CSV table of C-alpha atoms in Angstrom, one decimal:
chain,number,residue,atom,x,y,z
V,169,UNK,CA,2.7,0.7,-0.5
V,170,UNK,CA,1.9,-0.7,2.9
V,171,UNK,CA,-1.0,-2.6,3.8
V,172,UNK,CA,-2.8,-4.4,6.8
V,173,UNK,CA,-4.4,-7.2,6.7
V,174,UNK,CA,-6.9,-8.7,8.8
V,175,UNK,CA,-7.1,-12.3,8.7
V,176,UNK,CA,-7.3,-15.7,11.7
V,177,UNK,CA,-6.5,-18.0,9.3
V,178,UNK,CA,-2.9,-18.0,9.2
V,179,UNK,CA,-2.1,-20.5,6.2
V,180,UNK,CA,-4.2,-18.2,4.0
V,181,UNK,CA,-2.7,-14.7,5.3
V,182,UNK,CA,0.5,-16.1,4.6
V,183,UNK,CA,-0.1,-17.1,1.0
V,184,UNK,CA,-2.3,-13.4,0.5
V,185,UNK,CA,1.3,-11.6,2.0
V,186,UNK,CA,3.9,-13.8,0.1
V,187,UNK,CA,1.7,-12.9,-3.4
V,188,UNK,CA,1.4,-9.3,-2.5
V,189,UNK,CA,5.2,-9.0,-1.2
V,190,UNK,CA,6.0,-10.3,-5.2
V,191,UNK,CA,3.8,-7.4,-6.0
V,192,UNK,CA,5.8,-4.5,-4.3
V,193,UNK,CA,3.2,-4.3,-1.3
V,194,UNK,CA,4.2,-4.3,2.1
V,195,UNK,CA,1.6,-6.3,3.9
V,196,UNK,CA,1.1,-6.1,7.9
V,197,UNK,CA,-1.2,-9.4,9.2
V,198,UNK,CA,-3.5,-8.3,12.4
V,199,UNK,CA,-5.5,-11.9,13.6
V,200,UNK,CA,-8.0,-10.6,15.2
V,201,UNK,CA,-10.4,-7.5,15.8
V,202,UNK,CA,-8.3,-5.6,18.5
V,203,UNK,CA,-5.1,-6.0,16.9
V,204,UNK,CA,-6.3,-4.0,13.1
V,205,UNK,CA,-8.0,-1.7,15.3
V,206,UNK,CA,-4.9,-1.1,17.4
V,207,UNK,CA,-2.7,-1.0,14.2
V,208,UNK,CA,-4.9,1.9,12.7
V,209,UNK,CA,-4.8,4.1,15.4
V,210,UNK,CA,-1.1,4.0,16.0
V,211,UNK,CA,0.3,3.6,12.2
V,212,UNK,CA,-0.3,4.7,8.5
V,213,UNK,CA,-1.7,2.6,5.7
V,214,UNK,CA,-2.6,2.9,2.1
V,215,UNK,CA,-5.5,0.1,2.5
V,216,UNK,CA,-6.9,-2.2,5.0
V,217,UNK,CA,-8.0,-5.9,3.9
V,218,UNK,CA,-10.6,-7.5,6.0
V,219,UNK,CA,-11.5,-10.7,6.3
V,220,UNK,CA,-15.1,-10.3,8.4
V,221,UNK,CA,-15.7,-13.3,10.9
V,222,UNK,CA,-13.2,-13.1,13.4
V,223,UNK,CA,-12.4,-14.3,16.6
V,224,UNK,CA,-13.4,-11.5,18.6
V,225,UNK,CA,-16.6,-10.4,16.3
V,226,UNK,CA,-17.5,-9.3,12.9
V,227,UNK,CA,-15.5,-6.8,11.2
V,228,UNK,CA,-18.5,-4.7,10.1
V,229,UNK,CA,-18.6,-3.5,13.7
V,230,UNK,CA,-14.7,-2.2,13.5
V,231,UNK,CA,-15.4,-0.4,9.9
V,232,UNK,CA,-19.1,1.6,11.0
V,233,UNK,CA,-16.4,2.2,14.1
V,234,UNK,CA,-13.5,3.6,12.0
V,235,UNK,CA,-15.9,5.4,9.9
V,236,UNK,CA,-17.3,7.2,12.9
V,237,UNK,CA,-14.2,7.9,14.4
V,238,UNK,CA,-13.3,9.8,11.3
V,239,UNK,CA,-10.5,7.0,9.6
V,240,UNK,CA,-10.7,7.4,5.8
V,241,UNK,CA,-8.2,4.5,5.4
V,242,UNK,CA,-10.0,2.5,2.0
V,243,UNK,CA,-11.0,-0.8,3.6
V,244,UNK,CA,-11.2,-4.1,1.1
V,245,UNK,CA,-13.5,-6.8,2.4
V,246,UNK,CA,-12.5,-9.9,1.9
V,247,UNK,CA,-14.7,-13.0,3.0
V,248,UNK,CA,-16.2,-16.7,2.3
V,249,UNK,CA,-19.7,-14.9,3.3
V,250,UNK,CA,-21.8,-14.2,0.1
V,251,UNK,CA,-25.0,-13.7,0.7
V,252,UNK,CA,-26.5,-10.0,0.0
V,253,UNK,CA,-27.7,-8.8,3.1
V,254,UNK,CA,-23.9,-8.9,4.5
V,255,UNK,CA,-22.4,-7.2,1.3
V,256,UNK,CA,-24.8,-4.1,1.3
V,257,UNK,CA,-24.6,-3.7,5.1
V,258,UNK,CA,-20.8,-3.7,4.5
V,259,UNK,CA,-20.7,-1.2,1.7
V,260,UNK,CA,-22.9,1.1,4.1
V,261,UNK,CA,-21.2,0.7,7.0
V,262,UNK,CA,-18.1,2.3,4.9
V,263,UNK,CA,-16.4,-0.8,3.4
V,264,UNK,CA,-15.0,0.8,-0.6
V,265,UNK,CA,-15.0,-3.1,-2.3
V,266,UNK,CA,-16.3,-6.6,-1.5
V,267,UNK,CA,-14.6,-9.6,-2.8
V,268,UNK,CA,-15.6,-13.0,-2.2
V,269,UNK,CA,-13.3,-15.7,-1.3
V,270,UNK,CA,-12.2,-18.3,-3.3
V,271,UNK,CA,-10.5,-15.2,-5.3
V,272,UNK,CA,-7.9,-14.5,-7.5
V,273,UNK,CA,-4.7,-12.9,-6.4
V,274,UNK,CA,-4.7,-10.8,-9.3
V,275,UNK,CA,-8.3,-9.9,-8.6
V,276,UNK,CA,-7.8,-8.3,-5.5
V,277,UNK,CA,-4.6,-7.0,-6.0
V,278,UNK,CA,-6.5,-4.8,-9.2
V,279,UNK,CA,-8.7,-3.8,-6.6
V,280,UNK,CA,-6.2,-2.5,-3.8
V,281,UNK,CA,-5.1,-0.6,-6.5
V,282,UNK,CA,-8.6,1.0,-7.6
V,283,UNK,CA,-9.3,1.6,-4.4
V,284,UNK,CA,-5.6,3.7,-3.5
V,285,UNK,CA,-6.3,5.0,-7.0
V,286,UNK,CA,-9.3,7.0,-5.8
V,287,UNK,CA,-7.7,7.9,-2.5
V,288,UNK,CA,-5.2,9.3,-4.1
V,289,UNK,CA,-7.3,11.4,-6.6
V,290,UNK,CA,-5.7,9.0,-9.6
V,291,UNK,CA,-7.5,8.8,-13.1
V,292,UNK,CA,-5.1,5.5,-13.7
V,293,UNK,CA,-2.4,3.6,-12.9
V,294,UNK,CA,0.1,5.5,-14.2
V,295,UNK,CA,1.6,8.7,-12.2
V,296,UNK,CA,3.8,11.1,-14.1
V,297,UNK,CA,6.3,13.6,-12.7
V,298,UNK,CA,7.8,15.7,-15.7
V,299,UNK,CA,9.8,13.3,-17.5
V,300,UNK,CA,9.6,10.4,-15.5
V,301,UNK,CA,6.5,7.7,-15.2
V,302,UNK,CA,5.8,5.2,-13.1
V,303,UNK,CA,3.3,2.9,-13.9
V,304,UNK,CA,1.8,1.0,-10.6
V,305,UNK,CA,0.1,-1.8,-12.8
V,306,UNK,CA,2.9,-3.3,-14.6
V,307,UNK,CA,4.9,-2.1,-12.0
V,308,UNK,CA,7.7,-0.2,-14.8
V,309,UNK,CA,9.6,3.0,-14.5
V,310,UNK,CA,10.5,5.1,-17.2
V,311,UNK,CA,12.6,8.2,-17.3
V,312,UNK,CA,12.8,10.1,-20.6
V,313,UNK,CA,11.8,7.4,-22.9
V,314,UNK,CA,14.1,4.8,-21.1
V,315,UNK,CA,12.7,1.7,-19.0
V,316,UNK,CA,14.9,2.0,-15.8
V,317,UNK,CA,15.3,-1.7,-14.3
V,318,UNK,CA,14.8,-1.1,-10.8
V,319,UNK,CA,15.5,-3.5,-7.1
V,320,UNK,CA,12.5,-4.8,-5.0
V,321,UNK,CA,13.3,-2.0,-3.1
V,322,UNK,CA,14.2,0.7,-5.1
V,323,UNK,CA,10.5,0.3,-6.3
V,324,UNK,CA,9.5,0.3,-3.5
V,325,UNK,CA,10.5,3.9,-2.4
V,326,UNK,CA,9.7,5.3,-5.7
V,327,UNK,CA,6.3,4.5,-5.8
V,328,UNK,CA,5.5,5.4,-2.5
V,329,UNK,CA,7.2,8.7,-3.4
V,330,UNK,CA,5.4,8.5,-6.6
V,331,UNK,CA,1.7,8.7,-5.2
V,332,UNK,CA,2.6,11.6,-3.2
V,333,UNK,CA,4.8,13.8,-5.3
V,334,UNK,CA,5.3,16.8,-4.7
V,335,UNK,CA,4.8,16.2,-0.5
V,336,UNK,CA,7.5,15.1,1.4
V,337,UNK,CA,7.4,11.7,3.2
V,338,UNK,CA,9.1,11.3,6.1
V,339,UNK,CA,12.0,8.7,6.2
V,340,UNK,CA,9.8,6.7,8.7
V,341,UNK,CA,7.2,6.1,6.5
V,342,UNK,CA,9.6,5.1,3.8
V,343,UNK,CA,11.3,2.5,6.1
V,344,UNK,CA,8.3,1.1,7.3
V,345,UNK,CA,7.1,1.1,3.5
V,346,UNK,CA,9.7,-1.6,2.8
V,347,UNK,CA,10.2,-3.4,6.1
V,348,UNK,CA,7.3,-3.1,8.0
V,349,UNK,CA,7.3,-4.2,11.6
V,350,UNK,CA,10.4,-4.9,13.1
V,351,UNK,CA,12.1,-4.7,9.8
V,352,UNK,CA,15.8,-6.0,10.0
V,353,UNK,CA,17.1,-2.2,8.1
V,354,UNK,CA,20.4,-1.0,8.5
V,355,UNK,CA,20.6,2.4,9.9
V,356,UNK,CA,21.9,4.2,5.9
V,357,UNK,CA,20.0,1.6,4.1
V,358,UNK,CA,17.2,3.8,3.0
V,359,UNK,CA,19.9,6.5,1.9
V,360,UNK,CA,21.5,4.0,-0.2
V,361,UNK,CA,18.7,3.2,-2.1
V,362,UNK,CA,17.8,6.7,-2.3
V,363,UNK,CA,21.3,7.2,-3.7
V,364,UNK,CA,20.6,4.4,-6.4
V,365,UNK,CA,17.5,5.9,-7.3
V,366,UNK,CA,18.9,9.2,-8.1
V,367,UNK,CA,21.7,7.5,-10.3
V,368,UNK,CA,19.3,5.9,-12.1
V,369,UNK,CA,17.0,8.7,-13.1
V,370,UNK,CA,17.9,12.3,-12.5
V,371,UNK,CA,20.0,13.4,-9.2
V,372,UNK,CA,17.9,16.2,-8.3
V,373,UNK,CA,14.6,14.6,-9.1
V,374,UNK,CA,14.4,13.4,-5.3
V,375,UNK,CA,15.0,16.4,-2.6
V,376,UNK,CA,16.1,15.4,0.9
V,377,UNK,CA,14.0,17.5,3.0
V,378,UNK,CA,16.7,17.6,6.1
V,379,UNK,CA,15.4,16.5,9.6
V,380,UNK,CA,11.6,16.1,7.4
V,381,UNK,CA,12.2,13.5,4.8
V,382,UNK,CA,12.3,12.8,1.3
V,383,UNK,CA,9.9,14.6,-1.4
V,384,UNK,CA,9.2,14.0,-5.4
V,385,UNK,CA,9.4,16.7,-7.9
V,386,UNK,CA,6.5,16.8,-9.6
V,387,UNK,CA,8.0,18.2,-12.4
V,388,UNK,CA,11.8,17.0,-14.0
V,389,UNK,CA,14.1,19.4,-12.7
């Protein structure tokens, strides 16, 4: 699941991505008003965190602006300022959750996951195709009856095949998914792990869409 961030202080960012990398997210870190905005326009996230005091402005400005501009992305705020007037003005400019710093990881990581939850029409955190679950929480797979022990990576690609089975999602999205910007990926790496994945739960549970991508049964074949 691949995030963006939106955070000037960098000590703090870097602490937010290192606990959310442990956590199976892929986090992207924009410093600064024109850089989130820039990052939304030309790539896909499942969530946007935003701190709201930035260099360049406040980042109520940028939500009412994605908001008008049509972007649906679920945006997280995520700021030292309390006080009442700023939290209802950023709920109704179009911000989904408001969490005030100092915070628990934890916390806001159950909260990135309500939030991608309702995106993604989800009643809970667990998504079930057929025979196999995948719970998002505990971060567990299970594949008739059977906890699978899966890599950092492997997880990786089967959740964000997981919240949209039964689409296919292009081999792009999967490698920027796990590496992010200017990941370090080898050119097969994704099929590789595509091939473990298969191994390890059913071989024709994951179709390769050629020239498209990679798609999810929604139901065990």
């Amino acid at each position: 699941m691949r995030l963006l961030l939106l955070e000037d202080d960098k000590t703090l960012a870097e602490g937010i991505i290192k606990g959310l990398n442990r956590m199976g997210y892929m986090v992207e870190l924009a410093m600064n008003l024109s850089q989130a905005e820039s990052a939304l326009k030309t790539d896909q996230f499942e969530l946007a965190i935003f701190d709201l005091g930035l260099p360049d402005g406040n980042a109520i400005s940028l939500i009412k602006k994605l908001r008008k501009a049509g972007q649906q992305v679920p945006i997280v705020v995520l700021t030292a300022w309390d006080d009442i007037d700023t939290k209802v003005l950023a709920l109704n400019e179009g911000a989904n959750d408001y969490v005030v710093k100092p915070f628990e990881l934890r916390e806001l990581e159950a909260r990135v996951r309500v939030q991608v939850r309702k995106a993604n029409h989800q009643l809970n955190d667990i998504i079930t195709c057929g025979d196999l679950s995948v719970d998002i929480a505990s971060q567990q797979c299970r594949f008739r009856s059977k906890t699978i022990n899966l890599t950092r990576l492997e997880w990786v690609l089967l959740k964000q095949l997981a919240l949209h089975a039964g689409k296919i999602v292009s081999k792009e999205q999967l490698e920027t998914a796990c590496y992010g910007w200017g990941g370090d990926n080898e050119s097969n790496s994704l099929e590789v792990h595509i091939h473990h994945l298969r191994k390890k739960l059913n071989p024709g549970l994951i179709t390769t869409i050629r020239g498209l991508g990679y798609l999810l049964k929604d139901q065990s074949s």
